[in-house]
PDB file of C-alpha atoms in Angstrom:
ATOM      1  CA  UNK A  24       6.787 -24.576   8.958  1.00 48.00           C
ATOM      2  CA  UNK A  25       8.918 -23.089  11.718  1.00 48.00           C
ATOM      3  CA  UNK A  26      12.064 -24.272   8.944  1.00 47.00           C
ATOM      4  CA  UNK A  27       9.876 -22.358   6.356  1.00 46.00           C
ATOM      5  CA  UNK A  28       9.437 -19.481   8.691  1.00 49.00           C
ATOM      6  CA  UNK A  29      13.298 -18.811   9.314  1.00 51.00           C
ATOM      7  CA  UNK A  30      13.986 -18.105   6.071  1.00 52.00           C
ATOM      8  CA  UNK A  31      13.107 -14.428   6.471  1.00 54.00           C
ATOM      9  CA  UNK A  32      14.889 -13.792   9.743  1.00 51.00           C
ATOM     10  CA  UNK A  33      17.737 -15.277   8.357  1.00 50.00           C
ATOM     11  CA  UNK A  34      17.922 -13.497   5.350  1.00 51.00           C
ATOM     12  CA  UNK A  35      16.345 -10.318   7.411  1.00 53.00           C
ATOM     13  CA  UNK A  36      19.510 -11.390  10.158  1.00 52.00           C
ATOM     14  CA  UNK A  37      21.874 -11.179   7.280  1.00 51.00           C
ATOM     15  CA  UNK A  38      20.725  -7.701   5.594  1.00 51.00           C
ATOM     16  CA  UNK A  39      21.809  -6.183   8.655  1.00 50.00           C
ATOM     17  CA  UNK A  40      26.133  -7.281   8.014  1.00 49.00           C
ATOM     18  CA  UNK A  41      25.777  -5.786   3.875  1.00 48.00           C
ATOM     19  CA  UNK A  42      25.093  -2.343   2.500  1.00 51.00           C
ATOM     20  CA  UNK A  43      24.697  -0.628   5.939  1.00 52.00           C
ATOM     21  CA  UNK A  44      26.646   2.383   4.193  1.00 45.00           C
ATOM     22  CA  UNK A  45      25.295   2.919   1.323  1.00 60.00           C
ATOM     23  CA  UNK A  46      22.162   2.999   3.116  1.00 69.00           C
ATOM     24  CA  UNK A  47      22.866   5.740   5.192  1.00 77.00           C
ATOM     25  CA  UNK A  48      22.069   7.705   1.560  1.00 88.00           C
ATOM     26  CA  UNK A  49      18.858   5.907   0.906  1.00 96.00           C
ATOM     27  CA  UNK A  50      17.047   7.007  -1.045  1.00 97.00           C
ATOM     28  CA  UNK A  51      19.032   9.084  -3.498  1.00 97.00           C
ATOM     29  CA  UNK A  52      17.194   8.335  -6.030  1.00 98.00           C
ATOM     30  CA  UNK A  53      13.953   7.940  -7.182  1.00 98.00           C
ATOM     31  CA  UNK A  54      11.756   4.523  -5.970  1.00 99.00           C
ATOM     32  CA  UNK A  55       9.303   2.208  -8.248  1.00 99.00           C
ATOM     33  CA  UNK A  56       6.647   0.696  -7.043  1.00 99.00           C
ATOM     34  CA  UNK A  57       6.125  -2.012  -9.319  1.00 99.00           C
ATOM     35  CA  UNK A  58       2.174  -3.229  -9.449  1.00 97.00           C
ATOM     36  CA  UNK A  59       1.316  -6.557 -11.271  1.00 93.00           C
ATOM     37  CA  UNK A  60      -2.680  -4.833 -12.285  1.00 86.00           C
ATOM     38  CA  UNK A  61      -4.193  -2.459 -14.308  1.00 84.00           C
ATOM     39  CA  UNK A  62      -4.164   1.225 -13.596  1.00 87.00           C
ATOM     40  CA  UNK A  63      -7.323   2.361 -12.274  1.00 82.00           C
ATOM     41  CA  UNK A  64      -7.680  -0.920  -9.970  1.00 79.00           C
ATOM     42  CA  UNK A  65      -7.714  -0.756  -5.548  1.00 82.00           C
ATOM     43  CA  UNK A  66      -4.349  -1.879  -5.894  1.00 89.00           C
ATOM     44  CA  UNK A  67      -2.757   1.364  -8.415  1.00 92.00           C
ATOM     45  CA  UNK A  68      -5.206   3.734  -6.454  1.00 91.00           C
ATOM     46  CA  UNK A  69      -3.789   2.932  -3.008  1.00 93.00           C
ATOM     47  CA  UNK A  70      -0.424   2.097  -4.186  1.00 97.00           C
ATOM     48  CA  UNK A  71      -0.199   6.330  -5.828  1.00 97.00           C
ATOM     49  CA  UNK A  72      -1.682   6.869  -2.335  1.00 97.00           C
ATOM     50  CA  UNK A  73       1.429   5.673  -0.219  1.00 98.00           C
ATOM     51  CA  UNK A  74       3.720   6.954  -2.677  1.00 98.00           C
ATOM     52  CA  UNK A  75       2.676  10.625  -3.122  1.00 98.00           C
ATOM     53  CA  UNK A  76       2.519  10.291   0.816  1.00 98.00           C
ATOM     54  CA  UNK A  77       5.993   8.927   1.903  1.00 98.00           C
ATOM     55  CA  UNK A  78       7.489  10.998  -2.052  1.00 98.00           C
ATOM     56  CA  UNK A  79       6.347  13.972   0.042  1.00 98.00           C
ATOM     57  CA  UNK A  80       8.027  12.949   3.631  1.00 98.00           C
ATOM     58  CA  UNK A  81      11.308  11.453   2.270  1.00 98.00           C
ATOM     59  CA  UNK A  82      12.125  14.561  -0.451  1.00 97.00           C
ATOM     60  CA  UNK A  83      12.308  11.509  -3.502  1.00 98.00           C
ATOM     61  CA  UNK A  84      10.062  10.697  -6.053  1.00 98.00           C
ATOM     62  CA  UNK A  85       8.319   7.617  -5.981  1.00 99.00           C
ATOM     63  CA  UNK A  86       6.612   6.022  -9.686  1.00 98.00           C
ATOM     64  CA  UNK A  87       4.097   3.820  -9.491  1.00 98.00           C
ATOM     65  CA  UNK A  88       4.859   1.203 -12.924  1.00 98.00           C
ATOM     66  CA  UNK A  89       2.220  -1.277 -13.796  1.00 97.00           C
ATOM     67  CA  UNK A  90       3.394  -3.798 -15.010  1.00 96.00           C
ATOM     68  CA  UNK A  91       0.293  -6.307 -15.939  1.00 90.00           C
ATOM     69  CA  UNK A  92       0.616  -9.903 -17.339  1.00 86.00           C
ATOM     70  CA  UNK A  93       0.061 -13.162 -15.340  1.00 85.00           C
ATOM     71  CA  UNK A  94      -2.227 -12.411 -12.797  1.00 80.00           C
ATOM     72  CA  UNK A  95       0.796 -10.497 -11.580  1.00 89.00           C
ATOM     73  CA  UNK A  96       3.557 -13.092 -12.195  1.00 93.00           C
ATOM     74  CA  UNK A  97       5.355 -10.930 -14.055  1.00 96.00           C
ATOM     75  CA  UNK A  98       5.781  -7.884 -11.800  1.00 98.00           C
ATOM     76  CA  UNK A  99       6.881 -10.149  -9.341  1.00 98.00           C
ATOM     77  CA  UNK A 100       9.274 -11.881 -11.498  1.00 98.00           C
ATOM     78  CA  UNK A 101      10.785  -8.566 -12.335  1.00 99.00           C
ATOM     79  CA  UNK A 102      11.450  -7.727  -8.420  1.00 99.00           C
ATOM     80  CA  UNK A 103      12.444 -10.680  -7.563  1.00 98.00           C
ATOM     81  CA  UNK A 104      15.070 -10.515 -10.331  1.00 98.00           C
ATOM     82  CA  UNK A 105      16.302  -6.479  -9.616  1.00 99.00           C
ATOM     83  CA  UNK A 106      18.898  -5.290  -7.716  1.00 98.00           C
ATOM     84  CA  UNK A 107      18.266  -5.817  -4.178  1.00 98.00           C
ATOM     85  CA  UNK A 108      19.290  -1.753  -3.132  1.00 98.00           C
ATOM     86  CA  UNK A 109      15.580  -1.097  -2.394  1.00 98.00           C
ATOM     87  CA  UNK A 110      15.238   0.925  -5.703  1.00 99.00           C
ATOM     88  CA  UNK A 111      12.283  -1.518  -6.834  1.00 99.00           C
ATOM     89  CA  UNK A 112       9.368  -2.549  -4.254  1.00 99.00           C
ATOM     90  CA  UNK A 113       6.467  -4.879  -5.172  1.00 99.00           C
ATOM     91  CA  UNK A 114       3.182  -4.014  -4.476  1.00 98.00           C
ATOM     92  CA  UNK A 115       1.576  -7.512  -3.981  1.00 95.00           C
ATOM     93  CA  UNK A 116      -1.808  -9.719  -2.515  1.00 93.00           C
ATOM     94  CA  UNK A 117      -0.696 -12.172  -0.233  1.00 93.00           C
ATOM     95  CA  UNK A 118      -3.518 -14.220  -1.638  1.00 92.00           C
ATOM     96  CA  UNK A 119      -2.332 -13.848  -5.090  1.00 90.00           C
ATOM     97  CA  UNK A 120       1.677 -13.606  -4.632  1.00 94.00           C
ATOM     98  CA  UNK A 121       1.246 -17.314  -2.772  1.00 94.00           C
ATOM     99  CA  UNK A 122      -1.634 -18.938  -5.158  1.00 93.00           C
ATOM    100  CA  UNK A 123       1.076 -18.980  -8.808  1.00 92.00           C
ATOM    101  CA  UNK A 124       3.972 -20.817  -7.238  1.00 94.00           C
ATOM    102  CA  UNK A 125       1.389 -22.945  -5.960  1.00 93.00           C
ATOM    103  CA  UNK A 126      -0.815 -23.425  -8.797  1.00 93.00           C
ATOM    104  CA  UNK A 127       2.407 -24.020 -11.591  1.00 92.00           C
ATOM    105  CA  UNK A 128       4.507 -27.025 -12.719  1.00 91.00           C
ATOM    106  CA  UNK A 129       7.138 -24.196 -12.592  1.00 93.00           C
ATOM    107  CA  UNK A 130       6.852 -21.696 -10.498  1.00 94.00           C
ATOM    108  CA  UNK A 131       7.494 -18.072 -11.880  1.00 96.00           C
ATOM    109  CA  UNK A 132       9.117 -16.949  -8.733  1.00 97.00           C
ATOM    110  CA  UNK A 133       9.804 -18.555  -5.028  1.00 97.00           C
ATOM    111  CA  UNK A 134       6.679 -16.708  -3.294  1.00 97.00           C
ATOM    112  CA  UNK A 135       9.049 -16.964  -0.190  1.00 97.00           C
ATOM    113  CA  UNK A 136      13.372 -16.873  -0.894  1.00 97.00           C
ATOM    114  CA  UNK A 137      12.234 -14.036  -3.730  1.00 98.00           C
ATOM    115  CA  UNK A 138      11.647 -11.651  -1.333  1.00 99.00           C
ATOM    116  CA  UNK A 139      12.513 -10.021   1.523  1.00 98.00           C
ATOM    117  CA  UNK A 140       9.242  -9.004   3.624  1.00 98.00           C
ATOM    118  CA  UNK A 141       8.427  -5.057   4.399  1.00 99.00           C
ATOM    119  CA  UNK A 142       5.349  -4.009   5.432  1.00 98.00           C
ATOM    120  CA  UNK A 143       1.640  -4.629   4.845  1.00 97.00           C
ATOM    121  CA  UNK A 144      -0.096  -1.299   3.916  1.00 91.00           C
ATOM    122  CA  UNK A 145      -3.739  -2.698   3.537  1.00 92.00           C
ATOM    123  CA  UNK A 146      -6.838  -4.970   3.584  1.00 91.00           C
ATOM    124  CA  UNK A 147      -9.140  -5.035   0.812  1.00 88.00           C
ATOM    125  CA  UNK A 148     -13.184  -4.744   1.170  1.00 86.00           C
ATOM    126  CA  UNK A 149     -14.724  -5.885  -1.731  1.00 90.00           C
ATOM    127  CA  UNK A 150     -18.912  -6.287  -2.878  1.00 94.00           C
ATOM    128  CA  UNK A 151     -19.744  -9.704  -4.765  1.00 97.00           C
ATOM    129  CA  UNK A 152     -21.917  -7.032  -7.083  1.00 97.00           C
ATOM    130  CA  UNK A 153     -24.749  -7.864  -9.835  1.00 98.00           C
ATOM    131  CA  UNK A 154     -25.965  -5.665 -12.758  1.00 98.00           C
ATOM    132  CA  UNK A 155     -28.870  -3.440 -10.833  1.00 97.00           C
ATOM    133  CA  UNK A 156     -31.351  -4.927 -12.990  1.00 96.00           C
ATOM    134  CA  UNK A 157     -30.981  -8.616 -12.611  1.00 96.00           C
ATOM    135  CA  UNK A 158     -33.415 -10.565 -12.057  1.00 94.00           C
ATOM    136  CA  UNK A 159     -31.919 -11.922  -9.222  1.00 94.00           C
ATOM    137  CA  UNK A 160     -32.406  -9.526  -5.731  1.00 90.00           C
ATOM    138  CA  UNK A 161     -31.664 -11.791  -3.251  1.00 92.00           C
ATOM    139  CA  UNK A 162     -28.706 -13.951  -2.782  1.00 93.00           C
ATOM    140  CA  UNK A 163     -31.116 -17.758  -3.033  1.00 93.00           C
ATOM    141  CA  UNK A 164     -32.779 -16.778  -6.215  1.00 96.00           C
ATOM    142  CA  UNK A 165     -28.917 -16.158  -7.493  1.00 96.00           C
ATOM    143  CA  UNK A 166     -27.937 -19.192  -6.882  1.00 96.00           C
ATOM    144  CA  UNK A 167     -31.367 -20.660  -8.168  1.00 96.00           C
ATOM    145  CA  UNK A 168     -31.278 -19.073 -10.892  1.00 96.00           C
ATOM    146  CA  UNK A 169     -27.755 -18.967 -11.842  1.00 97.00           C
ATOM    147  CA  UNK A 170     -28.191 -23.363 -12.181  1.00 96.00           C
ATOM    148  CA  UNK A 171     -30.525 -23.026 -14.008  1.00 95.00           C
ATOM    149  CA  UNK A 172     -28.146 -20.831 -17.010  1.00 94.00           C
ATOM    150  CA  UNK A 173     -26.024 -23.352 -19.631  1.00 94.00           C
ATOM    151  CA  UNK A 174     -22.936 -23.381 -17.766  1.00 93.00           C
ATOM    152  CA  UNK A 175     -23.424 -21.416 -14.563  1.00 96.00           C
ATOM    153  CA  UNK A 176     -22.670 -17.875 -14.644  1.00 98.00           C
ATOM    154  CA  UNK A 177     -19.690 -15.682 -15.773  1.00 98.00           C
ATOM    155  CA  UNK A 178     -17.493 -13.673 -13.034  1.00 98.00           C
ATOM    156  CA  UNK A 179     -15.277 -11.200 -13.893  1.00 96.00           C
ATOM    157  CA  UNK A 180     -11.743 -11.503 -12.711  1.00 90.00           C
ATOM    158  CA  UNK A 181      -8.212  -9.859 -13.101  1.00 81.00           C
ATOM    159  CA  UNK A 182      -7.344 -13.779 -13.842  1.00 79.00           C
ATOM    160  CA  UNK A 183      -5.823 -16.815 -11.703  1.00 82.00           C
ATOM    161  CA  UNK A 184      -5.366 -16.552  -8.733  1.00 82.00           C
ATOM    162  CA  UNK A 185      -6.751 -13.406  -7.361  1.00 82.00           C
ATOM    163  CA  UNK A 186      -8.849 -13.001  -5.282  1.00 86.00           C
ATOM    164  CA  UNK A 187     -12.704 -13.090  -7.567  1.00 89.00           C
ATOM    165  CA  UNK A 188     -10.803 -16.439  -9.007  1.00 89.00           C
ATOM    166  CA  UNK A 189     -10.918 -17.737  -5.045  1.00 91.00           C
ATOM    167  CA  UNK A 190     -14.567 -16.794  -4.683  1.00 93.00           C
ATOM    168  CA  UNK A 191     -15.690 -18.715  -7.442  1.00 94.00           C
ATOM    169  CA  UNK A 192     -14.432 -21.643  -7.377  1.00 94.00           C
ATOM    170  CA  UNK A 193     -15.248 -21.324  -3.564  1.00 94.00           C
ATOM    171  CA  UNK A 194     -19.094 -20.529  -4.271  1.00 96.00           C
ATOM    172  CA  UNK A 195     -19.154 -23.569  -6.719  1.00 96.00           C
ATOM    173  CA  UNK A 196     -17.659 -25.733  -3.565  1.00 95.00           C
ATOM    174  CA  UNK A 197     -20.301 -24.276  -1.145  1.00 95.00           C
ATOM    175  CA  UNK A 198     -23.045 -23.844  -3.106  1.00 96.00           C
ATOM    176  CA  UNK A 199     -22.874 -26.256  -6.476  1.00 96.00           C
ATOM    177  CA  UNK A 200     -23.198 -22.942  -8.927  1.00 97.00           C
ATOM    178  CA  UNK A 201     -21.001 -23.331 -11.503  1.00 97.00           C
ATOM    179  CA  UNK A 202     -19.362 -20.369 -12.217  1.00 97.00           C
ATOM    180  CA  UNK A 203     -17.203 -19.138 -15.323  1.00 96.00           C
ATOM    181  CA  UNK A 204     -13.822 -16.945 -15.011  1.00 94.00           C
ATOM    182  CA  UNK A 205     -14.388 -14.028 -17.542  1.00 96.00           C
ATOM    183  CA  UNK A 206     -10.578 -12.618 -17.097  1.00 91.00           C
ATOM    184  CA  UNK A 207     -10.117  -8.735 -17.707  1.00 88.00           C
ATOM    185  CA  UNK A 208      -6.651  -6.098 -17.662  1.00 77.00           C
ATOM    186  CA  UNK A 209      -8.464  -3.471 -15.388  1.00 75.00           C
ATOM    187  CA  UNK A 210     -11.531  -3.039 -13.150  1.00 81.00           C
ATOM    188  CA  UNK A 211     -12.750  -0.239 -15.373  1.00 83.00           C
ATOM    189  CA  UNK A 212     -13.556  -3.053 -18.170  1.00 89.00           C
ATOM    190  CA  UNK A 213     -15.593  -5.700 -15.594  1.00 93.00           C
ATOM    191  CA  UNK A 214     -17.095  -3.144 -14.241  1.00 94.00           C
ATOM    192  CA  UNK A 215     -18.505  -1.676 -17.906  1.00 95.00           C
ATOM    193  CA  UNK A 216     -18.853  -5.504 -18.658  1.00 97.00           C
ATOM    194  CA  UNK A 217     -20.707  -5.922 -15.795  1.00 98.00           C
ATOM    195  CA  UNK A 218     -23.508  -2.648 -15.757  1.00 97.00           C
ATOM    196  CA  UNK A 219     -24.237  -3.631 -18.876  1.00 96.00           C
ATOM    197  CA  UNK A 220     -25.575  -7.250 -18.108  1.00 96.00           C
ATOM    198  CA  UNK A 221     -22.594  -8.978 -19.840  1.00 97.00           C
ATOM    199  CA  UNK A 222     -21.510 -10.846 -17.141  1.00 98.00           C
ATOM    200  CA  UNK A 223     -23.480 -12.180 -14.235  1.00 98.00           C
ATOM    201  CA  UNK A 224     -21.719 -10.980 -11.132  1.00 97.00           C
ATOM    202  CA  UNK A 225     -17.718  -9.443 -10.256  1.00 97.00           C
ATOM    203  CA  UNK A 226     -16.323  -8.571  -6.982  1.00 94.00           C
ATOM    204  CA  UNK A 227     -15.129  -4.627  -6.697  1.00 91.00           C
ATOM    205  CA  UNK A 228     -13.712  -2.802  -4.417  1.00 86.00           C
ATOM    206  CA  UNK A 229     -16.630  -1.231  -1.945  1.00 88.00           C
ATOM    207  CA  UNK A 230     -14.981   1.819  -2.979  1.00 84.00           C
ATOM    208  CA  UNK A 231     -15.136   1.548  -6.588  1.00 87.00           C
ATOM    209  CA  UNK A 232     -18.676  -0.185  -6.154  1.00 92.00           C
ATOM    210  CA  UNK A 233     -20.523   2.758  -4.597  1.00 91.00           C
ATOM    211  CA  UNK A 234     -20.955   4.791  -7.286  1.00 92.00           C
ATOM    212  CA  UNK A 235     -22.439   2.316  -9.476  1.00 96.00           C
ATOM    213  CA  UNK A 236     -24.580   1.313  -6.407  1.00 96.00           C
ATOM    214  CA  UNK A 237     -26.006   5.128  -6.022  1.00 96.00           C
ATOM    215  CA  UNK A 238     -26.453   5.327 -10.033  1.00 97.00           C
ATOM    216  CA  UNK A 239     -28.703   2.239  -9.405  1.00 97.00           C
ATOM    217  CA  UNK A 240     -26.483   0.134 -12.245  1.00 98.00           C
ATOM    218  CA  UNK A 241     -24.980  -2.665  -9.320  1.00 98.00           C
ATOM    219  CA  UNK A 242     -26.370  -3.775  -6.108  1.00 97.00           C
ATOM    220  CA  UNK A 243     -24.027  -5.843  -3.886  1.00 96.00           C
ATOM    221  CA  UNK A 244     -25.149  -9.541  -2.273  1.00 96.00           C
ATOM    222  CA  UNK A 245     -22.950  -9.654  -0.563  1.00 96.00           C
ATOM    223  CA  UNK A 246     -19.592  -8.593   1.608  1.00 95.00           C
ATOM    224  CA  UNK A 247     -16.168  -9.879   1.247  1.00 91.00           C
ATOM    225  CA  UNK A 248     -14.702  -9.081   4.514  1.00 86.00           C
ATOM    226  CA  UNK A 249     -14.530 -11.138   7.644  1.00 83.00           C
ATOM    227  CA  UNK A 250     -16.856  -9.156   9.012  1.00 86.00           C
ATOM    228  CA  UNK A 251     -19.754  -6.566   7.703  1.00 89.00           C
ATOM    229  CA  UNK A 252     -18.643  -3.251   6.445  1.00 85.00           C
ATOM    230  CA  UNK A 253     -20.384  -0.332   8.479  1.00 85.00           C
ATOM    231  CA  UNK A 254     -20.991   1.433   5.115  1.00 86.00           C
ATOM    232  CA  UNK A 255     -23.254  -1.865   3.931  1.00 91.00           C
ATOM    233  CA  UNK A 256     -24.613  -2.900   7.482  1.00 94.00           C
ATOM    234  CA  UNK A 257     -27.394  -4.897   6.045  1.00 94.00           C
ATOM    235  CA  UNK A 258     -25.417  -6.702   3.266  1.00 95.00           C
ATOM    236  CA  UNK A 259     -23.943 -10.013   4.764  1.00 95.00           C
ATOM    237  CA  UNK A 260     -20.758 -10.922   3.910  1.00 95.00           C
ATOM    238  CA  UNK A 261     -20.112 -14.038   2.261  1.00 94.00           C
ATOM    239  CA  UNK A 262     -19.827 -16.464   5.012  1.00 93.00           C
ATOM    240  CA  UNK A 263     -22.998 -15.197   6.408  1.00 94.00           C
ATOM    241  CA  UNK A 264     -24.385 -15.898   3.278  1.00 94.00           C
ATOM    242  CA  UNK A 265     -23.155 -19.558   3.124  1.00 93.00           C
ATOM    243  CA  UNK A 266     -21.757 -18.708  -0.631  1.00 94.00           C
ATOM    244  CA  UNK A 267     -17.941 -19.849   0.742  1.00 92.00           C
ATOM    245  CA  UNK A 268     -17.136 -22.155   3.765  1.00 89.00           C
ATOM    246  CA  UNK A 269     -14.042 -20.246   4.514  1.00 86.00           C
ATOM    247  CA  UNK A 270     -12.331 -16.193   3.839  1.00 87.00           C
ATOM    248  CA  UNK A 271      -8.846 -16.388   1.344  1.00 84.00           C
ATOM    249  CA  UNK A 272      -6.715 -13.205   2.464  1.00 82.00           C
ATOM    250  CA  UNK A 273      -7.580  -9.917   1.270  1.00 89.00           C
ATOM    251  CA  UNK A 274      -4.426  -8.222   2.581  1.00 94.00           C
ATOM    252  CA  UNK A 275      -1.787  -6.237   0.346  1.00 96.00           C
ATOM    253  CA  UNK A 276       1.787  -5.657   1.046  1.00 98.00           C
ATOM    254  CA  UNK A 277       5.096  -4.294  -0.150  1.00 99.00           C
ATOM    255  CA  UNK A 278       8.327  -6.825  -0.790  1.00 99.00           C
ATOM    256  CA  UNK A 279      11.534  -6.137  -1.494  1.00 99.00           C
ATOM    257  CA  UNK A 280      14.347  -8.484  -3.615  1.00 99.00           C
ATOM    258  CA  UNK A 281      15.776 -10.926  -1.270  1.00 98.00           C
ATOM    259  CA  UNK A 282      19.057  -9.403   0.256  1.00 98.00           C
ATOM    260  CA  UNK A 283      17.956  -6.211   0.380  1.00 98.00           C
ATOM    261  CA  UNK A 284      20.253  -5.168   3.230  1.00 98.00           C
ATOM    262  CA  UNK A 285      18.291  -4.927   6.532  1.00 97.00           C
ATOM    263  CA  UNK A 286      19.096  -0.683   7.189  1.00 97.00           C
ATOM    264  CA  UNK A 287      17.397   0.051   3.968  1.00 98.00           C
ATOM    265  CA  UNK A 288      14.291  -2.385   4.848  1.00 98.00           C
ATOM    266  CA  UNK A 289      13.670  -0.894   8.023  1.00 98.00           C
ATOM    267  CA  UNK A 290      13.757   2.484   5.896  1.00 98.00           C
ATOM    268  CA  UNK A 291      11.066   2.011   4.075  1.00 98.00           C
ATOM    269  CA  UNK A 292       9.311   0.548   6.682  1.00 98.00           C
ATOM    270  CA  UNK A 293       9.275   3.096   9.407  1.00 98.00           C
ATOM    271  CA  UNK A 294       8.161   4.903   5.800  1.00 98.00           C
ATOM    272  CA  UNK A 295       5.309   3.195   4.906  1.00 98.00           C
ATOM    273  CA  UNK A 296       4.398   3.451   8.776  1.00 98.00           C
ATOM    274  CA  UNK A 297       4.735   7.260   9.389  1.00 98.00           C
ATOM    275  CA  UNK A 298       2.109   7.782   6.250  1.00 98.00           C
ATOM    276  CA  UNK A 299      -0.019   4.935   7.871  1.00 98.00           C
ATOM    277  CA  UNK A 300      -0.249   7.062  10.775  1.00 97.00           C
ATOM    278  CA  UNK A 301      -1.340  10.792   8.146  1.00 98.00           C
ATOM    279  CA  UNK A 302      -5.200  11.416   8.886  1.00 98.00           C
ATOM    280  CA  UNK A 303      -5.726  12.634   4.720  1.00 98.00           C
ATOM    281  CA  UNK A 304      -4.134   9.333   3.764  1.00 98.00           C
ATOM    282  CA  UNK A 305      -5.920   7.115   6.482  1.00 96.00           C
ATOM    283  CA  UNK A 306      -9.554   9.599   5.224  1.00 95.00           C
ATOM    284  CA  UNK A 307      -8.699   8.379   0.980  1.00 94.00           C
ATOM    285  CA  UNK A 308      -7.483   4.936   1.536  1.00 93.00           C
ATOM    286  CA  UNK A 309     -10.975   4.418   3.579  1.00 89.00           C
ATOM    287  CA  UNK A 310     -12.943   5.968   1.078  1.00 85.00           C
ATOM    288  CA  UNK A 311     -11.937   3.390  -1.791  1.00 83.00           C
ATOM    289  CA  UNK A 312     -12.990   1.017   0.538  1.00 81.00           C
ATOM    290  CA  UNK A 313     -10.284  -0.541   2.268  1.00 88.00           C
ATOM    291  CA  UNK A 314      -8.452  -0.607   5.673  1.00 89.00           C
ATOM    292  CA  UNK A 315      -5.175   1.027   6.116  1.00 95.00           C
ATOM    293  CA  UNK A 316      -2.419  -2.054   8.344  1.00 94.00           C
ATOM    294  CA  UNK A 317       1.073  -2.234   8.627  1.00 97.00           C
ATOM    295  CA  UNK A 318       3.228  -4.495  10.108  1.00 98.00           C
ATOM    296  CA  UNK A 319       6.792  -5.187  10.933  1.00 98.00           C
ATOM    297  CA  UNK A 320       8.866  -7.321   8.187  1.00 98.00           C
ATOM    298  CA  UNK A 321       9.167  -9.785  10.712  1.00 98.00           C
ATOM    299  CA  UNK A 322       5.372 -10.493  11.034  1.00 97.00           C
ATOM    300  CA  UNK A 323       4.874  -9.773   7.798  1.00 97.00           C
ATOM    301  CA  UNK A 324       7.153 -12.730   6.561  1.00 97.00           C
ATOM    302  CA  UNK A 325       5.184 -14.970   9.017  1.00 97.00           C
ATOM    303  CA  UNK A 326       2.233 -14.191   7.305  1.00 95.00           C
ATOM    304  CA  UNK A 327       3.515 -14.838   3.999  1.00 96.00           C
ATOM    305  CA  UNK A 328       4.663 -18.514   5.319  1.00 96.00           C
ATOM    306  CA  UNK A 329       1.401 -19.182   6.451  1.00 94.00           C
ATOM    307  CA  UNK A 330      -0.523 -17.131   3.624  1.00 92.00           C
ATOM    308  CA  UNK A 331       1.710 -20.239   0.734  1.00 94.00           C
ATOM    309  CA  UNK A 332       0.389 -22.670   3.038  1.00 94.00           C
ATOM    310  CA  UNK A 333      -2.809 -22.560   3.710  1.00 91.00           C
ATOM    311  CA  UNK A 334      -3.046 -21.489  -0.281  1.00 93.00           C
ATOM    312  CA  UNK A 335      -1.199 -24.278  -1.261  1.00 93.00           C
ATOM    313  CA  UNK A 336      -3.873 -26.741   0.489  1.00 93.00           C
ATOM    314  CA  UNK A 337      -6.760 -24.600  -1.372  1.00 92.00           C
ATOM    315  CA  UNK A 338      -4.960 -25.086  -4.728  1.00 93.00           C
ATOM    316  CA  UNK A 339      -5.208 -28.643  -4.435  1.00 93.00           C
ATOM    317  CA  UNK A 340      -8.943 -29.007  -2.536  1.00 92.00           C
ATOM    318  CA  UNK A 341     -10.337 -26.615  -5.266  1.00 90.00           C
ATOM    319  CA  UNK A 342      -8.204 -28.502  -8.001  1.00 90.00           C
ATOM    320  CA  UNK A 343      -6.499 -25.001 -10.228  1.00 89.00           C
ATOM    321  CA  UNK A 344      -3.894 -25.969 -10.694  1.00 84.00           C
ATOM    322  CA  UNK A 345      -2.907 -24.923 -13.850  1.00 74.00           C
TER     323      UNK A 345
END
């Protein structure tokens, strides 16, 4: 672990020796935030909120580009292969970023060596949502009725390695309830099918689920977080409800291609941390059901390494190899 963790410190230190002059002019043209998920989802929305604030602070345009496919793998591969100049950045899920290489016999990208960590930027709060008129009203009833259904229950998910994918596998492990994943390209699509009863459950962010719950189109049975969410104090966490034995990581961050000069990494990190102190940004992020969280590049690098090891073990235990 120490040997792997040292990769990031070596990469970050090496960056100090390169590109210093270029960093003085950075950014001199538009920056692209690459998001591996569809427009309108929680990651996309929050990337755009940060992009708007940072763009205003630095006086330079930031474009949010959605590159969907392969559960975020196409976006990660694109950024890994981009020029290490600070103009192409990946907005990534710590869980999904680690999952794809761990699950593939021929990994699309190297989750550790292919990237330079910059900063965390938010943690996701999701809920286990079911159709409002679903016959089950409690977790116990949902599990009992689900086991009687041929093939178990259907779960709307962005794809392999996403938090819902892991939640489904962890629920099966803890309860014996078969969970069949149905893949969708965007949040709006699986929420439409959830509220119409075409699928049995989903894990939308609280911000997405809130309006559906208010309109009595969806019901929250549990919160996918380490602690109960203040907006839903009577709804238990997945662990409290004994639906899972442990919680996978729900943090998201920003990374650059490996070899990005350290002065540029520091500048981007500085801007993310500055934006995270903006009261309006915090209000907007919180309203989507997320919690703002930033870090140093080193802290994020250590978290990526530990998450890589944890997810690799989960993939083996839950038999999630592709």
